[in-house]
Coordinates of C-alpha atoms and ligand atoms in Angstrom, one line a residue:
M66 CA 12.8 -76.9 0.9
K67 CA 14.7 -74.0 3.2
R68 CA 13.1 -74.4 6.6
E69 CA 14.1 -71.7 9.9
I70 CA 14.9 -73.0 12.9
L71 CA 16.5 -71.1 16.2
R72 CA 19.4 -73.1 17.7
I73 CA 19.4 -72.2 21.1
R74 CA 23.1 -73.6 23.2
G75 CA 21.3 -72.9 27.2
G76 CA 22.8 -71.8 30.7
R77 CA 23.8 -68.3 30.2
P78 CA 22.2 -65.5 32.6
L79 CA 20.8 -62.8 30.6
F80 CA 22.1 -59.1 31.2
G81 CA 21.1 -56.4 29.5
R82 CA 18.0 -54.0 28.5
T83 CA 15.3 -54.4 26.1
E84 CA 12.4 -52.3 24.4
I85 CA 9.3 -53.2 25.0
R86 CA 7.7 -52.1 21.9
G87 CA 3.3 -51.1 21.2
A88 CA 1.2 -54.9 22.0
K89 CA 0.6 -56.9 19.2
N90 CA -3.0 -57.3 20.8
A91 CA -3.4 -53.2 20.4
V92 CA -2.0 -52.4 17.3
L93 CA -4.4 -55.1 15.4
P94 CA -7.7 -54.1 16.9
M95 CA -6.3 -50.1 16.1
L96 CA -5.6 -50.6 12.6
A97 CA -9.0 -52.6 12.1
A98 CA -10.5 -49.2 13.7
S99 CA -8.5 -46.7 11.4
L100 CA -11.2 -48.1 8.6
L101 CA -13.8 -46.3 10.3
T102 CA -12.7 -42.6 8.9
P103 CA -11.1 -41.8 5.7
E104 CA -8.8 -39.0 8.1
P105 CA -5.3 -40.6 8.8
V106 CA -4.9 -43.1 11.5
T107 CA -1.1 -43.3 12.9
V108 CA -0.4 -46.0 14.9
R109 CA 3.0 -45.3 16.8
N110 CA 5.2 -47.5 17.8
C111 CA 4.8 -50.8 16.7
P112 CA 6.4 -53.6 16.0
F113 CA 8.2 -55.9 13.7
I114 CA 5.5 -59.4 13.7
T115 CA 4.1 -60.6 11.2
D116 CA 0.4 -60.4 12.2
V117 CA 0.7 -56.7 11.7
D118 CA 2.4 -56.9 8.4
D119 CA -0.9 -59.7 7.6
M120 CA -3.5 -56.9 9.3
V121 CA -1.2 -54.5 6.9
C122 CA -1.7 -56.7 3.8
V123 CA -5.7 -57.1 4.8
L124 CA -6.3 -53.3 5.0
R125 CA -4.7 -52.6 1.4
A126 CA -6.6 -55.4 0.0
L127 CA -9.5 -53.7 1.5
G128 CA -8.6 -50.7 -0.6
A129 CA -6.9 -48.2 2.2
D130 CA -3.5 -46.2 1.9
I131 CA -0.8 -47.5 4.0
E132 CA 2.6 -46.0 4.8
R133 CA 4.9 -46.9 7.1
R134 CA 7.2 -45.1 8.5
G135 CA 9.8 -46.8 10.7
R136 CA 7.8 -48.3 13.4
D137 CA 4.3 -45.5 12.8
I138 CA 1.4 -46.7 10.5
I139 CA -0.4 -44.4 8.9
V140 CA -3.8 -45.8 7.4
S141 CA -6.3 -43.4 5.3
G142 CA -8.9 -43.3 2.5
S143 CA -11.7 -46.0 3.2
P144 CA -12.1 -49.2 2.2
S145 CA -13.7 -50.4 -1.6
L146 CA -14.0 -53.5 -0.5
T147 CA -16.3 -55.3 2.2
E148 CA -14.5 -59.4 1.7
I149 CA -11.7 -60.4 3.7
P150 CA -9.3 -61.8 1.4
P151 CA -10.1 -65.7 1.7
H152 CA -5.9 -66.3 2.0
L153 CA -5.6 -63.6 4.6
A154 CA -8.4 -64.5 6.6
C155 CA -7.4 -68.1 7.6
A156 CA -3.8 -67.1 8.2
M157 CA -4.9 -64.9 11.2
R158 CA -7.5 -64.4 13.8
S159 CA -6.4 -60.9 13.8
S160 CA -8.5 -60.5 10.6
V161 CA -11.5 -60.8 12.8
F162 CA -11.3 -58.1 14.0
M163 CA -12.1 -56.1 11.1
L164 CA -15.8 -57.5 11.2
G165 CA -17.0 -54.8 13.7
A166 CA -15.3 -52.1 11.5
L167 CA -16.6 -52.9 8.5
L168 CA -19.7 -53.5 9.5
A169 CA -19.8 -50.0 10.9
E170 CA -18.5 -48.5 7.7
R171 CA -20.1 -50.3 5.2
G172 CA -22.8 -52.3 6.3
E173 CA -21.4 -55.1 4.9
V174 CA -18.4 -57.8 5.8
R175 CA -17.8 -61.0 4.2
L176 CA -15.5 -63.4 6.7
F177 CA -13.5 -66.5 5.4
T178 CA -13.2 -69.1 8.2
P179 CA -10.4 -67.0 10.3
G180 CA -7.5 -69.1 10.9
G181 CA -4.5 -68.3 13.7
C182 CA -3.2 -70.9 15.7
R183 CA -4.5 -73.9 16.7
I184 CA -5.5 -73.2 20.4
G185 CA -9.4 -74.3 20.4
A186 CA -12.3 -73.8 18.7
R187 CA -12.7 -70.0 19.2
P188 CA -16.1 -69.7 17.4
L189 CA -17.2 -66.1 17.0
D190 CA -20.7 -66.2 18.5
I191 CA -20.2 -63.8 20.9
H192 CA -19.3 -61.6 18.2
L193 CA -22.5 -62.6 15.7
D194 CA -24.8 -62.4 18.4
G195 CA -23.8 -58.5 19.3
F196 CA -24.5 -57.5 15.7
M197 CA -27.8 -59.4 15.6
R198 CA -28.9 -57.6 18.8
M199 CA -27.9 -54.3 16.8
G200 CA -30.0 -55.1 13.9
A201 CA -27.4 -57.2 11.2
K202 CA -29.2 -60.3 9.4
V203 CA -25.7 -62.9 9.9
E204 CA -25.7 -65.4 6.9
F205 CA -23.7 -68.5 7.4
A206 CA -22.3 -70.8 4.4
E207 CA -19.6 -73.0 4.6
D208 CA -16.3 -71.1 4.3
Y209 CA -17.3 -67.7 5.3
I210 CA -19.9 -65.6 7.3
L211 CA -21.9 -62.7 5.7
C212 CA -22.8 -59.9 8.1
H213 CA -24.8 -56.9 6.7
A214 CA -27.0 -54.1 7.6
E215 CA -28.8 -51.9 6.7
K216 CA -27.9 -48.9 9.5
L217 CA -26.8 -50.6 13.1
R218 CA -28.7 -49.5 16.4
G219 CA -27.7 -48.8 20.0
A220 CA -28.6 -52.3 22.0
E221 CA -27.7 -54.1 25.4
I222 CA -25.3 -56.6 24.8
V223 CA -24.6 -59.3 27.8
L224 CA -21.6 -61.1 27.1
R225 CA -22.5 -64.8 28.1
Y226 CA -18.1 -64.4 28.6
P227 CA -15.2 -61.1 28.3
S228 CA -14.0 -61.9 25.4
V229 CA -11.6 -59.5 24.2
G230 CA -12.5 -59.4 20.8
A231 CA -16.0 -59.3 21.0
T232 CA -15.9 -56.6 23.2
E233 CA -13.5 -54.6 20.1
N234 CA -15.9 -55.4 17.8
L235 CA -18.8 -54.5 19.3
V236 CA -17.1 -51.4 20.4
M237 CA -16.5 -50.5 16.7
A238 CA -19.6 -51.5 15.9
A239 CA -21.5 -49.8 18.1
V240 CA -19.6 -46.2 17.3
K241 CA -22.0 -45.3 14.5
A242 CA -25.0 -46.5 15.2
E243 CA -27.9 -45.1 16.1
G244 CA -28.5 -44.7 20.0
I245 CA -26.3 -45.7 22.6
T246 CA -24.8 -49.1 23.3
R247 CA -24.3 -50.5 26.8
I248 CA -21.9 -53.7 26.3
I249 CA -22.5 -55.4 29.2
G250 CA -19.7 -57.9 30.8
A251 CA -17.6 -56.3 28.9
A252 CA -14.1 -58.0 28.8
R253 CA -11.8 -55.6 30.5
E254 CA -7.8 -56.1 29.0
P255 CA -5.4 -52.9 28.7
E256 CA -5.5 -53.6 24.7
I257 CA -9.5 -52.7 24.7
V258 CA -8.8 -49.5 27.5
S259 CA -5.4 -48.7 24.3
L260 CA -8.5 -49.7 21.3
V261 CA -11.1 -47.2 23.2
R262 CA -8.5 -44.1 23.9
L263 CA -7.7 -44.3 20.0
L264 CA -11.3 -44.2 19.2
R265 CA -11.6 -41.1 21.7
K266 CA -8.9 -39.0 19.9
M267 CA -10.9 -40.2 16.7
G268 CA -14.4 -38.5 18.1
A269 CA -16.0 -41.6 19.3
E270 CA -18.2 -41.0 22.6
I271 CA -17.5 -44.1 24.9
S272 CA -17.1 -44.6 28.9
G273 CA -16.8 -47.4 31.1
E274 CA -13.8 -48.9 29.4
G275 CA -11.4 -50.9 31.7
T276 CA -15.3 -52.1 33.8
P277 CA -17.2 -54.5 32.8
L278 CA -20.0 -51.9 31.9
V279 CA -19.0 -50.5 28.1
T280 CA -21.1 -47.9 27.1
V281 CA -21.1 -46.3 23.2
C282 CA -23.0 -43.5 21.9
G283 CA -23.6 -43.6 18.3
T284 CA -22.0 -40.7 16.8
G285 CA -21.6 -39.0 13.0
A286 CA -18.2 -39.0 11.0
L287 CA -14.9 -39.7 12.9
D288 CA -12.0 -37.8 12.8
G289 CA -8.1 -39.2 11.9
A290 CA -6.0 -39.5 15.1
T291 CA -2.7 -40.5 16.1
V292 CA -2.0 -42.3 19.2
T293 CA 1.0 -44.7 21.0
P294 CA -0.5 -48.2 21.8
V295 CA 0.2 -49.3 26.0
P296 CA 3.7 -51.7 25.5
D297 CA 3.2 -55.6 25.1
R298 CA 3.0 -56.8 28.5
I299 CA 3.0 -60.6 27.3
V300 CA 6.2 -59.6 25.4
A301 CA 7.4 -58.2 28.5
G302 CA 6.7 -61.0 30.4
T303 CA 8.3 -63.9 28.3
V304 CA 11.5 -61.9 29.0
M305 CA 11.0 -61.9 32.5
A306 CA 10.0 -65.8 32.5
A307 CA 13.6 -66.0 30.4
V308 CA 15.5 -64.2 33.7
A309 CA 13.6 -66.2 35.7
V310 CA 15.4 -69.8 34.6
C311 CA 18.5 -68.6 33.2
G312 CA 18.8 -66.5 36.2
G313 CA 20.8 -62.5 35.7
R314 CA 19.5 -58.6 35.5
V315 CA 17.3 -57.2 32.3
E316 CA 16.0 -53.7 32.5
L317 CA 12.5 -53.5 30.3
S318 CA 12.2 -50.3 28.5
G319 CA 8.7 -49.3 28.2
A320 CA 7.0 -51.9 30.2
D321 CA 3.7 -50.8 32.0
S322 CA 4.0 -52.9 35.3
S323 CA 0.2 -50.6 36.0
S324 CA -1.7 -53.1 33.7
M325 CA 1.0 -56.4 34.6
G326 CA -0.4 -57.1 38.3
A327 CA -0.8 -60.4 37.8
V328 CA 2.0 -61.7 35.2
I329 CA 4.7 -59.8 37.9
S330 CA 2.7 -61.6 40.7
P331 CA 3.9 -65.2 40.5
F332 CA 7.6 -64.2 39.8
L333 CA 8.1 -62.4 42.9
G334 CA 9.7 -64.5 45.6
A335 CA 12.9 -64.8 47.6
H336 CA 15.3 -65.1 44.5
T337 CA 13.9 -62.4 42.1
F338 CA 14.1 -58.5 42.3
L339 CA 12.5 -56.2 41.1
V340 CA 12.2 -52.6 40.1
E341 CA 10.0 -49.8 38.4
H342 CA 11.7 -46.7 37.5
G343 CA 9.5 -44.2 35.2
G344 CA 8.5 -46.2 32.1
S345 CA 10.2 -49.0 32.6
M346 CA 11.5 -52.1 34.7
T347 CA 13.9 -54.0 35.8
F348 CA 13.8 -57.9 36.4
E349 CA 16.3 -59.8 38.0
S350 CA 16.5 -63.4 39.0
D351 CA 19.6 -65.9 40.9
G352 CA 17.0 -68.6 38.2
M353 CA 16.5 -70.4 41.9
L354 CA 12.6 -70.2 41.3
S355 CA 9.8 -72.0 43.8
S356 CA 7.1 -73.5 42.9
T357 CA 3.9 -72.0 42.3
D358 CA 0.3 -73.2 40.8
V359 CA -1.0 -70.4 38.5
C360 CA -4.8 -70.1 37.2
T361 CA -5.2 -67.9 33.5
G362 CA -8.4 -66.2 33.4
P363 CA -9.5 -62.9 31.8
Y364 CA -7.9 -59.8 32.8
P365 CA -6.8 -58.7 36.2
L366 CA -5.8 -62.7 36.4
F367 CA -3.3 -64.1 34.8
P368 CA -3.2 -64.2 30.9
T369 CA -3.7 -66.8 29.3
D370 CA -0.7 -65.8 26.5
M371 CA 1.8 -65.8 29.4
Q372 CA 0.7 -69.5 30.3
A373 CA 3.3 -71.5 27.9
P374 CA 5.9 -69.3 28.7
F375 CA 5.9 -69.5 32.5
M376 CA 5.0 -73.2 32.5
A377 CA 8.6 -72.5 30.7
C378 CA 9.7 -71.2 34.3
Q379 CA 8.2 -74.1 36.4
C380 CA 9.6 -76.6 34.9
Y381 CA 12.8 -75.2 36.5
A382 CA 11.0 -74.1 40.0
S383 CA 11.6 -77.1 42.8
G384 CA 8.7 -78.6 43.5
M385 CA 5.2 -79.3 42.6
S386 CA 3.2 -76.8 40.2
T387 CA 0.1 -76.4 38.9
M388 CA -0.9 -74.1 36.0
R389 CA -4.9 -74.1 35.1
E390 CA -5.9 -72.5 31.2
T391 CA -8.9 -71.4 31.5
V392 CA -9.7 -69.6 28.2
F393 CA -8.8 -72.0 25.7
E394 CA -9.5 -75.5 25.4
D395 CA -6.9 -76.8 24.1
R396 CA -3.3 -74.2 24.9
F397 CA -0.9 -77.2 26.0
S398 CA 0.8 -77.9 23.0
H399 CA 4.2 -77.3 24.2
V400 CA 3.8 -80.1 26.8
G401 CA 4.6 -82.8 25.1
E402 CA 7.6 -81.1 23.1
L403 CA 8.7 -79.9 27.0
V404 CA 8.6 -83.7 28.1
K405 CA 11.4 -84.3 25.4
M406 CA 13.4 -81.6 27.4
G407 CA 12.7 -84.4 30.3
A408 CA 10.3 -82.5 31.5
K409 CA 7.7 -84.5 34.1
I410 CA 4.3 -83.0 33.2
A411 CA 0.9 -84.5 33.6
L412 CA -2.2 -83.4 32.7
A413 CA -5.6 -83.3 33.8
G414 CA -8.4 -81.9 31.8
N415 CA -7.3 -78.2 31.7
T416 CA -5.2 -78.2 34.0
A417 CA -0.6 -79.4 33.6
F418 CA 0.5 -80.7 37.2
V419 CA 4.6 -79.8 36.8
D420 CA 7.1 -81.5 38.8
G421 CA 10.1 -78.7 38.8
S422 CA 12.9 -81.8 40.0
A423 CA 13.6 -83.0 37.1
G424 CA 16.3 -81.8 34.9
M425 CA 15.8 -80.3 31.7
H426 CA 18.3 -80.7 29.1
G427 CA 18.2 -80.0 25.2
A428 CA 16.5 -81.4 22.5
E429 CA 14.0 -80.9 18.9
L430 CA 11.7 -78.8 19.7
R431 CA 8.5 -77.7 17.3
A432 CA 6.3 -75.0 17.7
A433 CA 3.1 -75.4 17.1
D434 CA 1.8 -71.6 17.5
L435 CA 2.6 -68.1 18.8
R436 CA 3.2 -68.3 22.4
G437 CA 3.8 -72.5 22.9
G438 CA 7.0 -71.5 20.4
A439 CA 7.7 -68.6 23.2
G440 CA 7.8 -71.0 25.9
L441 CA 10.2 -73.3 24.3
V442 CA 12.5 -70.8 23.3
V443 CA 12.7 -69.6 27.7
A444 CA 12.7 -73.5 28.3
A445 CA 15.6 -74.1 26.0
L446 CA 17.7 -70.7 27.1
G447 CA 17.7 -72.4 30.6
A448 CA 18.3 -76.2 29.5
E449 CA 21.9 -78.0 29.4
G450 CA 22.8 -78.2 25.8
E451 CA 21.5 -77.5 22.4
S452 CA 17.8 -77.3 21.3
S453 CA 16.6 -76.5 18.4
V454 CA 13.3 -75.1 17.8
S455 CA 11.4 -74.8 14.1
G456 CA 8.2 -73.3 13.4
V457 CA 10.0 -70.2 14.0
R458 CA 6.9 -68.8 11.9
Y459 CA 4.1 -69.0 14.3
I460 CA 7.1 -67.2 16.8
D461 CA 7.3 -64.5 14.4
R462 CA 3.8 -63.3 13.9
G463 CA 4.2 -61.9 17.8
Y464 CA 7.4 -61.7 19.0
E465 CA 10.4 -58.9 17.1
N466 CA 13.8 -61.0 16.1
I467 CA 12.6 -63.0 19.1
E468 CA 16.9 -64.7 18.4
E469 CA 18.0 -61.0 18.6
T470 CA 16.0 -59.9 21.2
F471 CA 18.2 -62.9 23.6
R472 CA 21.3 -62.9 21.9
N473 CA 21.8 -59.1 23.0
L474 CA 21.1 -60.2 26.4
G475 CA 24.0 -62.9 26.2
G476 CA 21.9 -65.5 25.6
N477 CA 23.5 -68.4 23.5
I478 CA 20.6 -68.3 20.2
A479 CA 20.9 -68.0 16.3
L480 CA 18.4 -68.1 13.6
E481 CA 19.6 -71.2 11.0
S482 CA 17.8 -71.4 7.0
V483 CA 17.9 -75.7 6.6
T484 CA 17.3 -77.7 3.9
V485 CA 15.2 -80.1 4.2
Ligands
EPZ283 C1 -7.5 -61.7 22.0 O1 -8.0 -63.6 21.2 C2 -6.1 -62.5 21.7 N1 -5.8 -61.6 20.5 C3 -5.6 -63.6 21.9 O2 -4.0 -63.7 22.0 C4 -5.9 -63.9 24.1 O3 -5.7 -64.9 23.5 C5 -7.1 -63.5 23.9 O4 -7.8 -62.5 23.0 C6 -7.6 -64.0 25.7 O5 -7.3 -62.6 25.8 C7 -6.2 -60.7 19.8 O6 -5.6 -59.9 20.9 C8 -5.6 -60.6 18.7 P1 -11.3 -64.1 23.1 P2 -9.7 -64.0 21.4 O7 -12.6 -64.0 22.7 O8 -10.1 -62.1 21.2 C9 -14.4 -67.8 23.9 C10 -1.9 -64.1 21.2 O9 -0.8 -65.3 21.4 N2 -14.8 -67.3 22.6 O10 -11.4 -63.1 24.3 O11 -9.7 -64.5 20.3 C11 -13.2 -68.2 22.9 O12 -13.3 -69.7 22.2 C12 -3.4 -64.5 21.0 O13 -2.1 -63.3 21.3 C13 -16.0 -67.5 22.2 O14 -16.9 -69.1 22.8 O15 -10.1 -64.3 22.1 C14 -11.7 -68.2 24.2 O16 -12.1 -70.0 24.7 C15 -3.4 -65.9 21.2 N3 -17.1 -66.7 21.7 C16 -12.4 -67.3 25.2 O17 -13.9 -67.1 24.9 C17 -16.6 -66.6 20.8 O18 -17.5 -65.6 19.7 C18 -11.8 -65.9 25.1 O19 -11.3 -65.8 23.6 C19 -15.9 -65.8 20.9 C20 -14.6 -66.2 22.1

């Protein structure tokens, strides 16, 4: 059987320029939102990643017309089906984002138990509680959830946790509901603000996005629109992590520093330098990192998606660092792999204690989820000797040609096909 692995020889500094494309976690809900109108919705500057490809497959399976013009995706037509294909729902968590749009558009949606990365239970109670508050009925079967509603009505919904997906789903369900919906305790991520910008262009009446209180006034039919999603702050942060570990100077073209405060701050110190210039950022590091204590949390705190890439940096930082993961309960799959490289990491509950004094060497590594895999690539780029990283399919879900990105910056990395 053929399997792809990344072959990495670390220790080379990174120099040059890389393009930061539209954020995966903005593009996916935007594609779901396109189901709210039969008119063409164009999402521009999409990354070539498999989560977007899978989402396009789901939209096609639901009966939408899709056209891809380079990095632009144009969706038109109405969903004729309301069942998300099982083989796709299990492939990725993002199929969950269809719930709100299909419920609003068709009054019914059947979702098979969604898949995606194994980073915890990832229940849907916050989404479903909100739909029920809006008048939907929810039925649970062994391996699927059925939601239906004659007509959704506006409601006051308090989220017990600022869930990104639940906030997005409830906003999309509310745009055509009868009356006003207030979402209290909403998530504030930049990707949500980006989604709302699209919905507003389509004619939706929404206010408060990016704050804990989002208000939606239900309207009638929505129009088509064209939107450019926010740039991917996690891809930008991952490239910064590689520069921090390897040393060098890289321009992150298209990165938006205004939404990256918490991502950037742990990187800043005596050995790094960041310049923001007209829609781009240039990050420089001499590769000598200082220890840092980091805690993940909902925006505007340090994003959980940067936890693994930044922990790779902590493995090279002099002294003891800590990484506390408060968003997902099982997001340390990369720790065992970093230890194979010589990292000294102790886990206590949701906190990792990283002693950066140990030297890191190449090893055979296995990615088990998207961001954990990216963290292993960052660590391997800085390590003495050669590493291999399997499970590339996880990384391809959220990073476009990660090997090309780092090879173009001077990294010694190649994608190989091996027979196992
Ligand atoms: C989104 O996932 C992102 N995915 C994730 O990115 C990201 O890590 C996460 O938000 C947090 O920022 C997309 O946008 C496609 P949540 P989502 O609902 O919406 C619990 C990546 O690598 N929860 O904010 O699924 C949940 O279990 C991915 O790009 C409930 O308990 O995340 C988790 O512990 C990974 N009940 C916490 O809330 C619910 O109904 C945060 O989840 C919903 C969530």
